[in-house]
Amino acid sequence: GESVGLHLPTLSVQEGDNSIINCAYSNSASDYFIWYKQESGKGPQFIIDIRSNMDKRQGQRVTVLLNKTVKHLSLQIAATQPGDSAVYFCAENRSSASKIIFGSGTRLSIRP
Amino acid sequence: NAGVMQNPRHLVRRRGQEARLRCSPMKGHSHVYWYRQLPEEGLKFMVYLQKENIIDESGMPKERFSAEFPKEGPSILRIQQVVRGDSAAYFCASSPGTGGDIQYFGAGTRLSVL
């Protein structure tokens, strides 16, 4: 069956360091991937997306890498700040489908 | 440009009562999606609607749950005869199109069933 999963449930990072959050997916038909950030008590907030015809995309302090060979997705956050503390979800949305399939999430905590 | 608006933010119901959750999409968005999130879990798709049409309800429980998106007014997720297992956060998202369009989420409604 299709699934989008994460390698680690929690990640602790020193403030100022870079964070790398990983995600694996199993459906070869997936062609659109999204990273969402969810802070406590709030809804998911769009961070960045990438389509399957790309292997890298950069935003402000964030980079998403896509490796279709091993079905792996990662989110890199540069110079992690306290405000980056949240749960991060990778998600899949196929162009032919409507629903987003979410992974279980990685909780990112920042050490001062 | 206001984001996706959901109300109420918190809803408490006793077992057997009805719960009505409302969602107003972002301006210019005609596609609405409902998701459910249990504590410490990811969001699970429930239903996708366009104005006056249910497009995909593959994630909706077969009984007690219904959704609508009328021509005028917000989208409504309705849960009849609530049970304790319905306690969760319910999120609505909207997008200008579908299939590869970014979905923007509201702040959610947290339903507690006593």
mmCIF file of C-alpha atoms in Angstrom:
data_model
loop_
_atom_site.group_PDB
_atom_site.id
_atom_site.type_symbol
_atom_site.label_atom_id
_atom_site.label_comp_id
_atom_site.label_asym_id
_atom_site.label_seq_id
_atom_site.Cartn_x
_atom_site.Cartn_y
_atom_site.Cartn_z
ATOM 1 C CA GLY A 1 0.000 0.000 0.000
ATOM 2 C CA GLU A 2 1.024 3.607 -0.229
ATOM 3 C CA SER A 3 2.658 5.291 2.710
ATOM 4 C CA VAL A 4 4.783 8.249 3.621
ATOM 5 C CA GLY A 5 6.885 7.640 6.700
ATOM 6 C CA LEU A 6 9.632 9.211 8.751
ATOM 7 C CA HIS A 7 12.876 7.766 10.054
ATOM 8 C CA LEU A 8 12.930 9.453 13.469
ATOM 9 C CA PRO A 9 10.060 10.605 15.661
ATOM 10 C CA THR A 10 12.131 13.269 17.487
ATOM 11 C CA LEU A 11 15.138 15.415 16.652
ATOM 12 C CA SER A 12 17.065 17.650 19.049
ATOM 13 C CA VAL A 13 19.316 20.305 17.529
ATOM 14 C CA GLN A 14 21.583 22.985 18.960
ATOM 15 C CA GLU A 15 20.427 26.504 18.179
ATOM 16 C CA GLY A 16 22.325 27.817 15.193
ATOM 17 C CA ASP A 17 23.089 24.369 13.773
ATOM 18 C CA ASN A 18 21.478 22.933 10.665
ATOM 19 C CA SER A 19 18.574 20.489 11.002
ATOM 20 C CA ILE A 20 17.911 17.602 8.671
ATOM 21 C CA ILE A 21 14.570 15.833 8.778
ATOM 22 C CA ASN A 22 14.165 12.699 6.702
ATOM 23 C CA CYS A 23 11.197 11.006 5.101
ATOM 24 C CA ALA A 24 10.676 7.825 3.107
ATOM 25 C CA TYR A 25 7.848 7.105 0.732
ATOM 26 C CA SER A 26 6.830 3.866 -0.900
ATOM 27 C CA ASN A 27 4.621 4.807 -3.842
ATOM 28 C CA SER A 28 6.578 5.172 -7.067
ATOM 29 C CA ALA A 29 3.615 7.002 -8.593
ATOM 30 C CA SER A 30 4.024 9.895 -6.154
ATOM 31 C CA ASP A 31 4.931 13.033 -8.070
ATOM 32 C CA TYR A 32 4.421 15.884 -5.640
ATOM 33 C CA PHE A 33 5.770 16.255 -2.105
ATOM 34 C CA ILE A 34 5.164 18.856 0.536
ATOM 35 C CA TRP A 35 6.664 19.714 3.889
ATOM 36 C CA TYR A 36 4.395 21.174 6.551
ATOM 37 C CA LYS A 37 5.254 22.633 9.943
ATOM 38 C CA GLN A 38 2.787 22.310 12.783
ATOM 39 C CA GLU A 39 3.211 24.257 15.986
ATOM 40 C CA SER A 40 1.361 23.266 19.115
ATOM 41 C CA GLY A 41 -2.339 24.072 18.894
ATOM 42 C CA LYS A 42 -2.148 25.247 15.293
ATOM 43 C CA GLY A 43 -2.866 23.908 11.854
ATOM 44 C CA PRO A 44 -0.171 22.701 9.453
ATOM 45 C CA GLN A 45 1.716 25.517 7.772
ATOM 46 C CA PHE A 46 3.103 25.047 4.272
ATOM 47 C CA ILE A 47 6.907 25.263 4.165
ATOM 48 C CA ILE A 48 8.073 24.091 0.780
ATOM 49 C CA ASP A 49 7.131 21.657 -1.964
ATOM 50 C CA ILE A 50 8.885 19.776 -4.714
ATOM 51 C CA ARG A 51 7.741 17.920 -7.796
ATOM 52 C CA SER A 52 9.191 14.656 -8.990
ATOM 53 C CA ASN A 53 10.914 16.228 -11.992
ATOM 54 C CA MET A 54 13.235 18.057 -9.578
ATOM 55 C CA ASP A 55 15.769 16.775 -7.057
ATOM 56 C CA LYS A 56 16.344 19.945 -5.077
ATOM 57 C CA ARG A 57 14.460 23.084 -4.226
ATOM 58 C CA GLN A 58 15.459 25.955 -1.979
ATOM 59 C CA GLY A 59 13.459 28.432 0.023
ATOM 60 C CA GLN A 60 14.291 30.871 2.738
ATOM 61 C CA ARG A 61 16.580 28.899 5.123
ATOM 62 C CA VAL A 62 15.032 25.636 3.937
ATOM 63 C CA THR A 63 16.031 23.153 1.272
ATOM 64 C CA VAL A 64 14.160 20.046 0.194
ATOM 65 C CA LEU A 65 15.998 17.176 -1.465
ATOM 66 C CA LEU A 66 14.279 14.392 -3.368
ATOM 67 C CA ASN A 67 15.958 11.099 -4.213
ATOM 68 C CA LYS A 68 13.568 9.122 -6.385
ATOM 69 C CA THR A 69 15.941 6.177 -6.692
ATOM 70 C CA VAL A 70 15.623 5.327 -3.004
ATOM 71 C CA LYS A 71 12.285 7.094 -2.485
ATOM 72 C CA HIS A 72 13.694 9.460 0.067
ATOM 73 C CA LEU A 73 12.857 13.054 0.900
ATOM 74 C CA SER A 74 14.631 15.402 3.290
ATOM 75 C CA LEU A 75 14.099 18.861 4.706
ATOM 76 C CA GLN A 76 17.126 20.898 5.678
ATOM 77 C CA ILE A 77 16.747 23.939 7.905
ATOM 78 C CA ALA A 78 19.763 26.236 8.057
ATOM 79 C CA ALA A 79 20.783 28.027 11.261
ATOM 80 C CA THR A 80 17.978 26.537 13.323
ATOM 81 C CA GLN A 81 16.179 29.018 15.554
ATOM 82 C CA PRO A 82 13.896 28.565 18.595
ATOM 83 C CA GLY A 83 10.937 29.463 16.409
ATOM 84 C CA ASP A 84 11.618 26.363 14.327
ATOM 85 C CA SER A 85 10.454 24.153 17.193
ATOM 86 C CA ALA A 86 7.470 22.221 15.863
ATOM 87 C CA VAL A 87 6.371 18.926 14.372
ATOM 88 C CA TYR A 88 7.341 18.574 10.736
ATOM 89 C CA PHE A 89 5.319 16.432 8.347
ATOM 90 C CA CYS A 90 6.256 15.276 4.916
ATOM 91 C CA ALA A 91 3.284 14.631 2.712
ATOM 92 C CA GLU A 92 2.453 13.265 -0.694
ATOM 93 C CA ASN A 93 -0.070 14.585 -3.153
ATOM 94 C CA ARG A 94 -0.243 13.017 -6.556
ATOM 95 C CA SER A 95 -1.191 15.260 -9.457
ATOM 96 C CA SER A 96 -4.001 12.872 -10.297
ATOM 97 C CA ALA A 97 -5.353 12.819 -6.764
ATOM 98 C CA SER A 98 -6.899 15.292 -4.405
ATOM 99 C CA LYS A 99 -5.959 14.140 -0.942
ATOM 100 C CA ILE A 100 -2.667 14.700 0.842
ATOM 101 C CA ILE A 101 -1.175 11.666 2.553
ATOM 102 C CA PHE A 102 0.704 12.693 5.660
ATOM 103 C CA GLY A 103 3.539 10.938 7.419
ATOM 104 C CA SER A 104 3.522 10.562 11.194
ATOM 105 C CA GLY A 105 5.729 13.598 11.851
ATOM 106 C CA THR A 106 9.092 14.473 13.401
ATOM 107 C CA ARG A 107 9.221 16.671 16.478
ATOM 108 C CA LEU A 108 12.076 19.167 16.253
ATOM 109 C CA SER A 109 13.316 20.638 19.525
ATOM 110 C CA ILE A 110 15.989 23.305 19.826
ATOM 111 C CA ARG A 111 18.665 23.331 22.550
ATOM 112 C CA PRO A 112 19.837 26.796 23.606
ATOM 113 C CA ASN B 1 -6.486 38.108 2.401
ATOM 114 C CA ALA B 2 -7.834 36.087 5.301
ATOM 115 C CA GLY B 3 -6.701 32.512 5.617
ATOM 116 C CA VAL B 4 -8.859 29.443 6.089
ATOM 117 C CA MET B 5 -11.267 30.139 8.927
ATOM 118 C CA GLN B 6 -12.594 27.387 11.129
ATOM 119 C CA ASN B 7 -15.065 27.613 13.965
ATOM 120 C CA PRO B 8 -15.501 26.850 16.680
ATOM 121 C CA ARG B 9 -11.907 26.387 17.807
ATOM 122 C CA HIS B 10 -12.991 24.127 20.637
ATOM 123 C CA LEU B 11 -16.166 22.100 20.857
ATOM 124 C CA VAL B 12 -17.331 19.949 23.748
ATOM 125 C CA ARG B 13 -20.127 17.465 23.255
ATOM 126 C CA ARG B 14 -21.624 14.667 25.291
ATOM 127 C CA ARG B 15 -21.977 11.222 23.834
ATOM 128 C CA GLY B 16 -24.967 11.033 21.521
ATOM 129 C CA GLN B 17 -25.038 14.721 20.654
ATOM 130 C CA GLU B 18 -24.320 16.230 17.263
ATOM 131 C CA ALA B 19 -21.199 18.187 16.341
ATOM 132 C CA ARG B 20 -21.104 20.761 13.558
ATOM 133 C CA LEU B 21 -17.757 22.085 12.384
ATOM 134 C CA ARG B 22 -17.534 25.014 9.996
ATOM 135 C CA CYS B 23 -14.902 26.015 7.477
ATOM 136 C CA SER B 24 -14.640 29.061 5.264
ATOM 137 C CA PRO B 25 -11.973 28.646 2.574
ATOM 138 C CA MET B 26 -9.481 31.281 1.539
ATOM 139 C CA LYS B 27 -10.818 33.884 -0.836
ATOM 140 C CA GLY B 28 -10.717 32.596 -4.379
ATOM 141 C CA HIS B 29 -10.456 28.938 -3.339
ATOM 142 C CA SER B 30 -13.223 26.614 -4.451
ATOM 143 C CA HIS B 31 -11.757 23.310 -3.194
ATOM 144 C CA VAL B 32 -12.178 22.265 0.429
ATOM 145 C CA TYR B 33 -10.702 19.296 2.251
ATOM 146 C CA TRP B 34 -11.324 17.919 5.732
ATOM 147 C CA TYR B 35 -8.707 16.005 7.742
ATOM 148 C CA ARG B 36 -8.717 14.444 11.191
ATOM 149 C CA GLN B 37 -5.749 14.333 13.542
ATOM 150 C CA LEU B 38 -5.426 12.203 16.639
ATOM 151 C CA PRO B 39 -2.852 13.220 19.301
ATOM 152 C CA GLU B 40 0.744 12.598 18.250
ATOM 153 C CA GLU B 41 -0.318 11.430 14.799
ATOM 154 C CA GLY B 42 -0.382 12.802 11.290
ATOM 155 C CA LEU B 43 -3.468 14.124 9.585
ATOM 156 C CA LYS B 44 -5.786 11.646 7.878
ATOM 157 C CA PHE B 45 -7.803 12.657 4.847
ATOM 158 C CA MET B 46 -11.577 12.493 5.224
ATOM 159 C CA VAL B 47 -13.329 14.240 2.349
ATOM 160 C CA TYR B 48 -12.806 16.598 -0.580
ATOM 161 C CA LEU B 49 -15.542 18.929 -1.760
ATOM 162 C CA GLN B 50 -16.170 21.566 -4.338
ATOM 163 C CA LYS B 51 -19.183 23.855 -4.283
ATOM 164 C CA GLU B 52 -22.325 21.694 -3.968
ATOM 165 C CA ASN B 53 -20.386 18.515 -4.785
ATOM 166 C CA ILE B 54 -18.609 15.814 -2.843
ATOM 167 C CA ILE B 55 -15.681 14.753 -5.003
ATOM 168 C CA ASP B 56 -13.894 12.215 -2.809
ATOM 169 C CA GLU B 57 -15.213 10.873 0.493
ATOM 170 C CA SER B 58 -12.981 7.824 0.676
ATOM 171 C CA GLY B 59 -11.734 8.780 4.151
ATOM 172 C CA MET B 60 -15.105 9.388 5.726
ATOM 173 C CA PRO B 61 -16.561 6.835 8.145
ATOM 174 C CA LYS B 62 -19.585 5.192 6.576
ATOM 175 C CA GLU B 63 -21.954 6.153 9.372
ATOM 176 C CA ARG B 64 -22.659 9.311 11.401
ATOM 177 C CA PHE B 65 -20.300 11.556 9.390
ATOM 178 C CA SER B 66 -21.375 13.858 6.579
ATOM 179 C CA ALA B 67 -19.994 16.916 4.845
ATOM 180 C CA GLU B 68 -21.345 19.616 2.609
ATOM 181 C CA PHE B 69 -20.130 22.722 0.833
ATOM 182 C CA PRO B 70 -23.205 24.698 -0.215
ATOM 183 C CA LYS B 71 -23.330 27.310 -2.927
ATOM 184 C CA GLU B 72 -23.438 29.994 -0.260
ATOM 185 C CA GLY B 73 -21.771 29.795 3.121
ATOM 186 C CA PRO B 74 -19.092 27.684 4.731
ATOM 187 C CA SER B 75 -18.373 24.013 4.407
ATOM 188 C CA ILE B 76 -19.854 21.951 7.235
ATOM 189 C CA LEU B 77 -18.575 18.709 8.703
ATOM 190 C CA ARG B 78 -21.338 17.084 10.687
ATOM 191 C CA ILE B 79 -20.931 14.256 13.162
ATOM 192 C CA GLN B 80 -24.111 12.720 14.493
ATOM 193 C CA GLN B 81 -24.418 10.788 17.757
ATOM 194 C CA VAL B 82 -20.823 11.463 18.732
ATOM 195 C CA VAL B 83 -18.806 8.857 20.607
ATOM 196 C CA ARG B 84 -15.619 9.278 22.639
ATOM 197 C CA GLY B 85 -13.562 7.958 19.729
ATOM 198 C CA ASP B 86 -14.579 11.014 17.694
ATOM 199 C CA SER B 87 -12.464 13.214 19.980
ATOM 200 C CA ALA B 88 -9.769 14.681 17.764
ATOM 201 C CA ALA B 89 -8.636 17.811 15.991
ATOM 202 C CA TYR B 90 -10.438 18.383 12.702
ATOM 203 C CA PHE B 91 -8.666 20.496 10.120
ATOM 204 C CA CYS B 92 -10.001 22.074 7.001
ATOM 205 C CA ALA B 93 -7.820 23.029 4.053
ATOM 206 C CA SER B 94 -8.544 24.872 0.843
ATOM 207 C CA SER B 95 -6.841 25.224 -2.509
ATOM 208 C CA PRO B 96 -7.489 27.107 -5.738
ATOM 209 C CA GLY B 97 -7.391 23.866 -7.712
ATOM 210 C CA THR B 98 -6.570 20.261 -7.009
ATOM 211 C CA GLY B 99 -3.973 17.611 -7.654
ATOM 212 C CA GLY B 100 -0.673 19.362 -7.077
ATOM 213 C CA ASP B 101 -2.003 22.644 -5.758
ATOM 214 C CA ILE B 102 -0.894 23.757 -2.321
ATOM 215 C CA GLN B 103 -3.478 23.141 0.368
ATOM 216 C CA TYR B 104 -3.667 25.816 3.055
ATOM 217 C CA PHE B 105 -4.922 24.777 6.458
ATOM 218 C CA GLY B 106 -7.067 26.408 9.085
ATOM 219 C CA ALA B 107 -6.297 26.378 12.802
ATOM 220 C CA GLY B 108 -8.613 23.425 13.373
ATOM 221 C CA THR B 109 -11.508 22.541 15.635
ATOM 222 C CA ARG B 110 -10.705 20.464 18.684
ATOM 223 C CA LEU B 111 -13.621 18.220 19.489
ATOM 224 C CA SER B 112 -13.890 16.686 22.931
ATOM 225 C CA VAL B 113 -16.576 14.110 23.600
ATOM 226 C CA LEU B 114 -17.432 13.563 27.255
#
